[in-house]
Short mmCIF file of C-alpha atoms in Angstrom, two decimals:
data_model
loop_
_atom_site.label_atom_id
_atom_site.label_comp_id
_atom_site.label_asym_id
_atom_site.label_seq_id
_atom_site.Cartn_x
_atom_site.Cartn_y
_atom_site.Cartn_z
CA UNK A 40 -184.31 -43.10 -23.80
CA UNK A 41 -180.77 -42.80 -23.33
CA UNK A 42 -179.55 -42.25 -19.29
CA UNK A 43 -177.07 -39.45 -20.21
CA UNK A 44 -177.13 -36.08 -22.27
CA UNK A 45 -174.83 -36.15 -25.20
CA UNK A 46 -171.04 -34.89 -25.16
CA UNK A 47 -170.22 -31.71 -26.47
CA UNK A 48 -166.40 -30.84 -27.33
CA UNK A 49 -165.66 -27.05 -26.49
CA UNK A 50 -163.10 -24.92 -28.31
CA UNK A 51 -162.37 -21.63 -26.88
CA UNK A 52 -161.47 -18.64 -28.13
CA UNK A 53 -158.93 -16.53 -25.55
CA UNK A 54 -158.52 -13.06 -27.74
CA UNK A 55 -159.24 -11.84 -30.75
CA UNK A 56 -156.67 -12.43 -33.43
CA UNK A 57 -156.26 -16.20 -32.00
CA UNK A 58 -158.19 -19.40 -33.42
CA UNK A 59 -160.66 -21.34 -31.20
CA UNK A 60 -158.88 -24.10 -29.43
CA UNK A 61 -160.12 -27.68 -28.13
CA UNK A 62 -160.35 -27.31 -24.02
CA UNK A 63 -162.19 -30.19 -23.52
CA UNK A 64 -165.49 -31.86 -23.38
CA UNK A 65 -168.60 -32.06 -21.46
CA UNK A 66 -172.45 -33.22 -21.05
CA UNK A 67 -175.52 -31.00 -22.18
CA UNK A 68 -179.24 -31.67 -23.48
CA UNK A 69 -178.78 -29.37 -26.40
CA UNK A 70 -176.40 -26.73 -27.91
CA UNK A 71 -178.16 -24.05 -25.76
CA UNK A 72 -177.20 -25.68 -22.65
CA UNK A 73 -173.49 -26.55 -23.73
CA UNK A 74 -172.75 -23.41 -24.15
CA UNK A 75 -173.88 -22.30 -20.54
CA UNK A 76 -172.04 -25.50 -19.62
CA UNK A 77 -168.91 -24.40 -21.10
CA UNK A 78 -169.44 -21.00 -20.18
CA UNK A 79 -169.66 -22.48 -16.43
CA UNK A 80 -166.98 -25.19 -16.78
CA UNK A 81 -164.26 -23.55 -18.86
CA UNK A 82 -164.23 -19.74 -18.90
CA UNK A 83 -164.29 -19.29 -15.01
CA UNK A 84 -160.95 -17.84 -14.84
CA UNK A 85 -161.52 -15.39 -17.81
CA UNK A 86 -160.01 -17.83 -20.37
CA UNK A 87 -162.19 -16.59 -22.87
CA UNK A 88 -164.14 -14.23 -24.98
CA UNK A 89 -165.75 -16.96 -27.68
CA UNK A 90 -167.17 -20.01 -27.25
CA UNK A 91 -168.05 -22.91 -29.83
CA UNK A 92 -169.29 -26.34 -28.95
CA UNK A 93 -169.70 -28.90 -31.58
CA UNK A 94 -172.01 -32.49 -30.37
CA UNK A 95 -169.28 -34.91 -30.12
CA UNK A 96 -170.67 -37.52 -33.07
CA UNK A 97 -170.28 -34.73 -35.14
CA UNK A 98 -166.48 -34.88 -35.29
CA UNK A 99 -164.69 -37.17 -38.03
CA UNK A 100 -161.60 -38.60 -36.59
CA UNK A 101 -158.83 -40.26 -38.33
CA UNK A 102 -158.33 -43.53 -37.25
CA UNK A 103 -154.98 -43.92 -34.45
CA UNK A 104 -154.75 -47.75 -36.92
CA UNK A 105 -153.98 -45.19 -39.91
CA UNK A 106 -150.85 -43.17 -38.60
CA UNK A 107 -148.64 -44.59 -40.41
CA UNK A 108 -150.14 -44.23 -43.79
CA UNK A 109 -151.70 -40.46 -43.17
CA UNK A 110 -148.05 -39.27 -41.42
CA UNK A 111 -145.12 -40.72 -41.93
CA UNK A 112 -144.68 -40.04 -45.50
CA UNK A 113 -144.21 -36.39 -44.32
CA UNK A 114 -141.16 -37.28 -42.53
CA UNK A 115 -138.46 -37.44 -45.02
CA UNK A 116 -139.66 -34.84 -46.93
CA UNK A 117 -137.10 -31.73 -44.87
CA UNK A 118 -136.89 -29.85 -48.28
CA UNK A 119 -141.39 -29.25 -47.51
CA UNK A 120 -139.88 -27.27 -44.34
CA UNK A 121 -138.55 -23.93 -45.34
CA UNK A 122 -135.14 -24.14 -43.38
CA UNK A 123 -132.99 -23.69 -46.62
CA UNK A 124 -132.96 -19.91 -46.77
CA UNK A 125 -130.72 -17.58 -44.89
CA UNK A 126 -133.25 -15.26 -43.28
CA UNK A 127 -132.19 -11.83 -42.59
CA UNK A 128 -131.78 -11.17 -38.71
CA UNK A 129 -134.98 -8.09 -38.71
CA UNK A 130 -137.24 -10.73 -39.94
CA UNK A 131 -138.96 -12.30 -37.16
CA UNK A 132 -141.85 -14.74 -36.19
CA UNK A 133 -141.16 -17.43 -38.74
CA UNK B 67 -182.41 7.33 13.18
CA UNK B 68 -180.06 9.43 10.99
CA UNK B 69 -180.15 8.85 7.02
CA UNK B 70 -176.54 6.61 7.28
CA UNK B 71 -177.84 4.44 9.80
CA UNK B 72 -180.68 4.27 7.80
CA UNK B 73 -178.83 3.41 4.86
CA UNK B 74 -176.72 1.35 6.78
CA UNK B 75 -180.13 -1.19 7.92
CA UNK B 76 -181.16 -1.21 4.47
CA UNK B 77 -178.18 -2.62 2.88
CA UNK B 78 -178.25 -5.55 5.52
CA UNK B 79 -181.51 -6.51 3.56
CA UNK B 80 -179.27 -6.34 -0.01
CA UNK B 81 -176.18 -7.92 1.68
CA UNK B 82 -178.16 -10.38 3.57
CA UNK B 83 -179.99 -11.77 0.72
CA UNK B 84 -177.18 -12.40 -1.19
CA UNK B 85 -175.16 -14.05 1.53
CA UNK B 86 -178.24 -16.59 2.37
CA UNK B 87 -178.79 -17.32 -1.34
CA UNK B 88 -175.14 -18.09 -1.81
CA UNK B 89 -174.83 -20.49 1.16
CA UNK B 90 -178.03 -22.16 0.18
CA UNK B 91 -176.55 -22.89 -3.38
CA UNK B 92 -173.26 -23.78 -1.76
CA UNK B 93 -174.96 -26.64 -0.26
CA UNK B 94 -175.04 -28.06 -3.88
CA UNK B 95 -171.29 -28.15 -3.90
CA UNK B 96 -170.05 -31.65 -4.50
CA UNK B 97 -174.02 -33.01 -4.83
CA UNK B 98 -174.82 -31.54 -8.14
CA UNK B 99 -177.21 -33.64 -10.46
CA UNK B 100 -174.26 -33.76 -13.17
CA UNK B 101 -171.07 -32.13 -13.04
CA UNK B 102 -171.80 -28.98 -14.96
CA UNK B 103 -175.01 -28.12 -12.72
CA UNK B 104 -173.29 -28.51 -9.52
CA UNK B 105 -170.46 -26.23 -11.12
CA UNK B 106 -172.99 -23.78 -12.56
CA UNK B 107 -174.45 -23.67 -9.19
CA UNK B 108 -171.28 -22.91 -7.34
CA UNK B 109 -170.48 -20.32 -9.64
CA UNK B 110 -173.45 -18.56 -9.02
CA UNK B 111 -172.90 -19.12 -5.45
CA UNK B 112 -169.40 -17.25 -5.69
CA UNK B 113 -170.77 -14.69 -7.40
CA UNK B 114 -173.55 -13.55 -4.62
CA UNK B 115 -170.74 -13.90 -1.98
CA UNK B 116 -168.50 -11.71 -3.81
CA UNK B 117 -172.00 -9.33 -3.73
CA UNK B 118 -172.04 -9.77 0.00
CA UNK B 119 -168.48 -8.89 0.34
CA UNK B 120 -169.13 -5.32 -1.19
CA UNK B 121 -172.78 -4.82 0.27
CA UNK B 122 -172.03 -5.99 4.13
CA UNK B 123 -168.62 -4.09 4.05
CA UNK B 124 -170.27 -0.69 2.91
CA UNK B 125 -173.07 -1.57 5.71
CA UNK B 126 -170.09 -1.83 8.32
CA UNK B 127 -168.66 0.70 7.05
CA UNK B 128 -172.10 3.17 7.71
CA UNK B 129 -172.63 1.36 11.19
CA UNK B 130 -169.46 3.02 12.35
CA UNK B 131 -168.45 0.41 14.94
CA UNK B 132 -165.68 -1.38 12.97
CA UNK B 133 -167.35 -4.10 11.95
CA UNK B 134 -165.97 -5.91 8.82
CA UNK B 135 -168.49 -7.98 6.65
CA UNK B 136 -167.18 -11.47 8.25
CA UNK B 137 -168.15 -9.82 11.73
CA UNK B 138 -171.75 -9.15 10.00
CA UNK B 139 -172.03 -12.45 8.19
CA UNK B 140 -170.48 -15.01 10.85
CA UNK B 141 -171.51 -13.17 14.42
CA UNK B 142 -174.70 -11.72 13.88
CA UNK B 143 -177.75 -13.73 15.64
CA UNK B 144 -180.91 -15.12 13.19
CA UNK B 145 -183.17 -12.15 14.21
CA UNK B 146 -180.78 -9.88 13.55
CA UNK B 147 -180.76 -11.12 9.82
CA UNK B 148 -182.53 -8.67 7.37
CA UNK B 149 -182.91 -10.73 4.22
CA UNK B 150 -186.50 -11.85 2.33
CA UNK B 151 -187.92 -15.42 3.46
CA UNK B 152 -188.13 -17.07 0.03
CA UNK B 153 -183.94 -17.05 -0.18
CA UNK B 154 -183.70 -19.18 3.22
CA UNK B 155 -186.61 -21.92 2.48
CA UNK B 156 -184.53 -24.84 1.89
CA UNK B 157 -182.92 -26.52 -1.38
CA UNK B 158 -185.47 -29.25 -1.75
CA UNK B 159 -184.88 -31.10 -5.32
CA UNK B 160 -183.35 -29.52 -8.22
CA UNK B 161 -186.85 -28.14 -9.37
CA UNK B 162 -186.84 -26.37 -5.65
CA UNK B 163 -183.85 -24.98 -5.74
CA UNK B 164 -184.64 -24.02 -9.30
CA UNK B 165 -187.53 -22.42 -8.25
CA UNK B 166 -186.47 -20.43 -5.84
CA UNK B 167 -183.48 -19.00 -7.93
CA UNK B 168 -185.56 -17.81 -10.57
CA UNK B 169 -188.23 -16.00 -8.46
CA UNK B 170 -185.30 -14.24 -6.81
CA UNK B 171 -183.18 -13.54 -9.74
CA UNK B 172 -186.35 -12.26 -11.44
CA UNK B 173 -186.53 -9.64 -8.53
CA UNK B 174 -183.26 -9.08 -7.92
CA UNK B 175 -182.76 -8.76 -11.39
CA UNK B 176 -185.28 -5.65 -11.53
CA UNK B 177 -184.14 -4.34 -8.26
CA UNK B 178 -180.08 -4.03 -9.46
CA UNK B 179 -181.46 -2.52 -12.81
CA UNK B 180 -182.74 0.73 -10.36
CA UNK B 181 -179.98 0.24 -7.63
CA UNK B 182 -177.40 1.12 -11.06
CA UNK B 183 -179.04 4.57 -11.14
CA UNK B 184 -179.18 4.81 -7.30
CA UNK B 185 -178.41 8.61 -5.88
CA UNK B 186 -176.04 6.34 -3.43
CA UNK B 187 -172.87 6.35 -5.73
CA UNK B 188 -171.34 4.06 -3.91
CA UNK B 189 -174.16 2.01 -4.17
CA UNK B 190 -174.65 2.50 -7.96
CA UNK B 191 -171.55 1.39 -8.72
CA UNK B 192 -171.77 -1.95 -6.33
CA UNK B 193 -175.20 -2.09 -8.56
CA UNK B 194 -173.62 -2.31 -11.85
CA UNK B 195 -170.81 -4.55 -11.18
CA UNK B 196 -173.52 -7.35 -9.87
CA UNK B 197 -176.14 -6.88 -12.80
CA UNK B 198 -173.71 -8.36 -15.03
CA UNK B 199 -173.58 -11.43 -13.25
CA UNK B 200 -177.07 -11.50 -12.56
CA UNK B 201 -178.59 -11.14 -16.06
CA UNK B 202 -176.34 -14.81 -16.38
CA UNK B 203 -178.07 -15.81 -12.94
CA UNK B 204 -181.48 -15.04 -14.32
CA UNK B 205 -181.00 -16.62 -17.67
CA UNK B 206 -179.48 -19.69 -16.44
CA UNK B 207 -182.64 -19.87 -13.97
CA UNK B 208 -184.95 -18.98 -16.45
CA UNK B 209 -184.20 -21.88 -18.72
CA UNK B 210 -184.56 -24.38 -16.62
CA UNK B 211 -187.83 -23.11 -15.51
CA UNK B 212 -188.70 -24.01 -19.01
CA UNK B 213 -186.73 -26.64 -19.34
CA UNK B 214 -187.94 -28.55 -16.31
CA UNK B 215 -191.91 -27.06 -16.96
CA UNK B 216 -191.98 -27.93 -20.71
CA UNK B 217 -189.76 -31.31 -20.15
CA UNK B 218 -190.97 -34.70 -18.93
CA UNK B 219 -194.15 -35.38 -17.17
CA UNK B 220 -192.63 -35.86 -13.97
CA UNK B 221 -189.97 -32.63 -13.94
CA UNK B 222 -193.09 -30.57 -14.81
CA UNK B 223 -195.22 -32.06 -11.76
CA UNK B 224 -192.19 -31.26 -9.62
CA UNK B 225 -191.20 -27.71 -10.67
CA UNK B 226 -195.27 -27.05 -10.67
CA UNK B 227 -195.23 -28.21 -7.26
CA UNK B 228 -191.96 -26.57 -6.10
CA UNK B 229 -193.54 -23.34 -7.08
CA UNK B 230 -196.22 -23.33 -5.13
CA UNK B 231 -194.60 -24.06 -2.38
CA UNK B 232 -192.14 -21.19 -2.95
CA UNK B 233 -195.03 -18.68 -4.04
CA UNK B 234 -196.04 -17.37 -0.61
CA UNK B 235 -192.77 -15.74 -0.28
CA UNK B 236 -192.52 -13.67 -3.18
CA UNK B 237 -194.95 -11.06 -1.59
CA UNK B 238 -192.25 -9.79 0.48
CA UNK B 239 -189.99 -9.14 -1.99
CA UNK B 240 -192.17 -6.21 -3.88
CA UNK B 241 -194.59 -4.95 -0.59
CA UNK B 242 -192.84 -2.13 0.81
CA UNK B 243 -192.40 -1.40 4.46
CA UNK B 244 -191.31 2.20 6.00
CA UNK B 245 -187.69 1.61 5.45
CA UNK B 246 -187.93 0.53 1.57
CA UNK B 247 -190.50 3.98 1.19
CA UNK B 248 -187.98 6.10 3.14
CA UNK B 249 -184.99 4.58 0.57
CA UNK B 250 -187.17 5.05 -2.29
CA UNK B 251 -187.89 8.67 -1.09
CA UNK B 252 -184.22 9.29 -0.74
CA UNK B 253 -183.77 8.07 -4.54
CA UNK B 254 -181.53 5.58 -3.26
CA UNK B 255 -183.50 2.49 -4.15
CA UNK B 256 -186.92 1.65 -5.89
CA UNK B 257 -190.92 2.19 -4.95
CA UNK B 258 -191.89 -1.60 -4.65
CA UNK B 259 -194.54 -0.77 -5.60
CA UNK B 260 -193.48 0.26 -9.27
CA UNK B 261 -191.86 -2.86 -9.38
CA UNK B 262 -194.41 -5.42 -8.17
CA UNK B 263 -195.93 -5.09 -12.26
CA UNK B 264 -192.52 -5.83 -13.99
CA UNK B 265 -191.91 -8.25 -11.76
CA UNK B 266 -194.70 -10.34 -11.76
CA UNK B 267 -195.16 -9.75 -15.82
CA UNK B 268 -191.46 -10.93 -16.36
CA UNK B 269 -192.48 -13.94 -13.74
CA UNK B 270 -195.45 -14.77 -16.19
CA UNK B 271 -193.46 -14.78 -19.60
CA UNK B 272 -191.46 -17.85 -18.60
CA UNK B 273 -194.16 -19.60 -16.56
CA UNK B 274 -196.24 -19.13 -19.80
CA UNK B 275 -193.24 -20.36 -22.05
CA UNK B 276 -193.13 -23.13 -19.24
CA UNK B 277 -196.53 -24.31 -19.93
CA UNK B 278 -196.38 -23.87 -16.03
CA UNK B 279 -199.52 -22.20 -13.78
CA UNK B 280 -199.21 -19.31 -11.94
CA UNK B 281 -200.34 -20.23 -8.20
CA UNK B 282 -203.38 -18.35 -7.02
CA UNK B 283 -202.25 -17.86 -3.80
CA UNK B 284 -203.85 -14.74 -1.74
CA UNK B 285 -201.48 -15.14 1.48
CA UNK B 286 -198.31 -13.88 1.38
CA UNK B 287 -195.46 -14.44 3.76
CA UNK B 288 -193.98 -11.65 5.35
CA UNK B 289 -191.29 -11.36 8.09
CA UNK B 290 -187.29 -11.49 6.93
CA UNK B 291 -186.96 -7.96 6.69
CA UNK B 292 -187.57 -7.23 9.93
CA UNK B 293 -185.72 -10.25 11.46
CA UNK B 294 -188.86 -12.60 11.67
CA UNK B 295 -187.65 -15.86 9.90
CA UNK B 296 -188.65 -19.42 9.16
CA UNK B 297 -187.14 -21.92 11.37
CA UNK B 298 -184.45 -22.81 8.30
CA UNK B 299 -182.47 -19.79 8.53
CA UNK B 300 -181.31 -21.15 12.10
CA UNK B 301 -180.09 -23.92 10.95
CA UNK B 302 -178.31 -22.77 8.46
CA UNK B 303 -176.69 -20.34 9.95
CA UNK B 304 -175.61 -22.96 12.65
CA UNK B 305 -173.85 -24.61 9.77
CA UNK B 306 -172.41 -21.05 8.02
CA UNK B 307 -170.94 -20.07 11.12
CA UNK B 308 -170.16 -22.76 13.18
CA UNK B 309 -166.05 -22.14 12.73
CA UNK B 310 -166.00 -18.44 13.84
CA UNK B 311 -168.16 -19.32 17.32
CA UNK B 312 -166.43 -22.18 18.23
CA UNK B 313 -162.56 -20.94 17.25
CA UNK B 314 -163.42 -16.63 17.22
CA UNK B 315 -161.28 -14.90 14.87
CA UNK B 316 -159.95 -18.47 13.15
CA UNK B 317 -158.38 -17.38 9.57
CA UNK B 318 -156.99 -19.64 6.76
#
């Protein structure tokens, strides 16, 4: 039997409207219990009104030896940004 | 004794529950099993002192002899405290501490549901802003009862044997005495009596999901209400108030 409960990552949800966002990690015996964990550990302060929790095996990570072939073809490629256009001034958020 | 006085005495027994509970689960603070429990535990902690904050002011408030709830909860004497015997008894092992939470929460639980309706408005609303946190408190409890009863064979020998040890003072919590009938009479809080069923039927339902045994215990302990306590709540309060008798009136 393993000494320690598995890890848990814990996204968050702050308000509606907004995406669930990675806050951190933690130990708990089952999904039940990480989300009273989280509940307990992360949303003390009123952070938040959702909570997910995913077992941390779960997650597929690409590999830090990889960055260079996954990113930086993306780098000289400006004209994939769209900073050509002359935006007029009442259009905002972009 | 005039009905504000009265009023006043009862919510000592509210206020004075809550502030016990919440130094006994401060105790935790720092020697937690894991990180999140010792958290969890503080949390709930927090949350029956912020209780005590509301309950003991109101109670000052009635007594009429500016007293502020620190004056209540740091210079008042053991036999002047007013809360139930099963929320001194010490913290014992997780499964004790457990224990104990859940057979208060169950109560306190029931006991807030009524308070919300209470003809004290200013009670009522003190009522409603503390069931929110104690429906967490009682779920949190509640699944470690079953956690810890249908785990291992050794967490369900301990939190078997935690509660009987705890069982004798859960008598006191639904077995009314002349001040709970008079409140109850008023409208201002519930017959024990009516709630002793509920109680003990909501008790069951986990024990039974638990795979735990009720104790068959006939004697119950009685006492706290009336300022008769174990020999814990001394010490504890010897810890709780140590600053304010040795440096009176010391603030941050």
């Amino acid at each position: 039997m393993k000494k320690n409960w598995p890890l848990w990552e814990v996204f968050i949800r702050s308000k509606n409207g907004l995406s669930h966002k990675h806050v951190g990690s933690l130990h708990a015996a089952d999904a039940e219990m990480a989300i009273e964990n989280a509940r307990d550990v992360y949303t003390r302060r009123s952070e938040g009104i959702s909570i997910w929790v995913v077992e941390s095996g779960n997650i597929t990570a690409s590999s830090p030896n990889q960055t260079d072939a996954l990113f930086d073809p993306a780098n000289d490629k400006v004209y994939r940004h769209p900073t050509f256009y002359d935006l007029p001034d009442e259009v905002k958020h972009i | 004794m005039e009905t504000s006085t009265k009023l006043g005495a009862y919510l000592l027994r509210l206020g004075d529950n809550t502030l016990v509970l919440g130094q006994r689960l401060a105790e935790w603070c720092g020697h937690g099993p894991v990180l999140e429990q010792d958290i969890a535990l503080t949390n709930i902690s927090l949350d029956l002192f912020g209780q005590t904050r509301s309950l003991l002011q109101y109670a000052g408030e009635l007594e009429g002899k500016g007293r502020s709830e620190d004056d209540l909860a740091f210079l008042r004497d053991v036999r002047e405290f007013r809360n139930c015997l099963l929320v001194e008894q010490p913290n014992g092992d997780f499964a004790g501490t457990i224990a104990r939470q859940f057979l208060f929460d169950s109560f306190h639980y029931l006991l807030l549901e009524f308070l919300c309706d209470s003809t004290d408005k200013h009670l009522a609303s003190i009522a409603k802003k503390s069931l929110k946190e104690v429906t967490y408190h009682l779920r949190f409890s509640s699944e470690w009862m079953i956690r810890l009863g249908d785990g291992t064979e050794v967490s369900h020998h301990k939190i078997q044997a935690a509660l009987e040890d705890l069982w004798d003072y859960t008598g006191e919590l639904y077995t009314p005495d002349e001040l709970d009938s008079e409140m109850a009479f008023l409208g201002v809080a519930p017959d024990l009596n009516k709630l002793r069923e509920p109680y003990l039927r909501k008790v069951e339902a986990i024990l039974d999901t638990a795979t735990l045994r009720k104790p068959a215990s006939a004697f119950l302990q009685m006492g706290g209400k009336t300022g008769r306590h174990s020999e814990h709540l001394g010490h504890l309060l010897a810890e709780m108030q140590f600053l304010q008798r040795a440096y009176p009136g010391l603030t941050w």
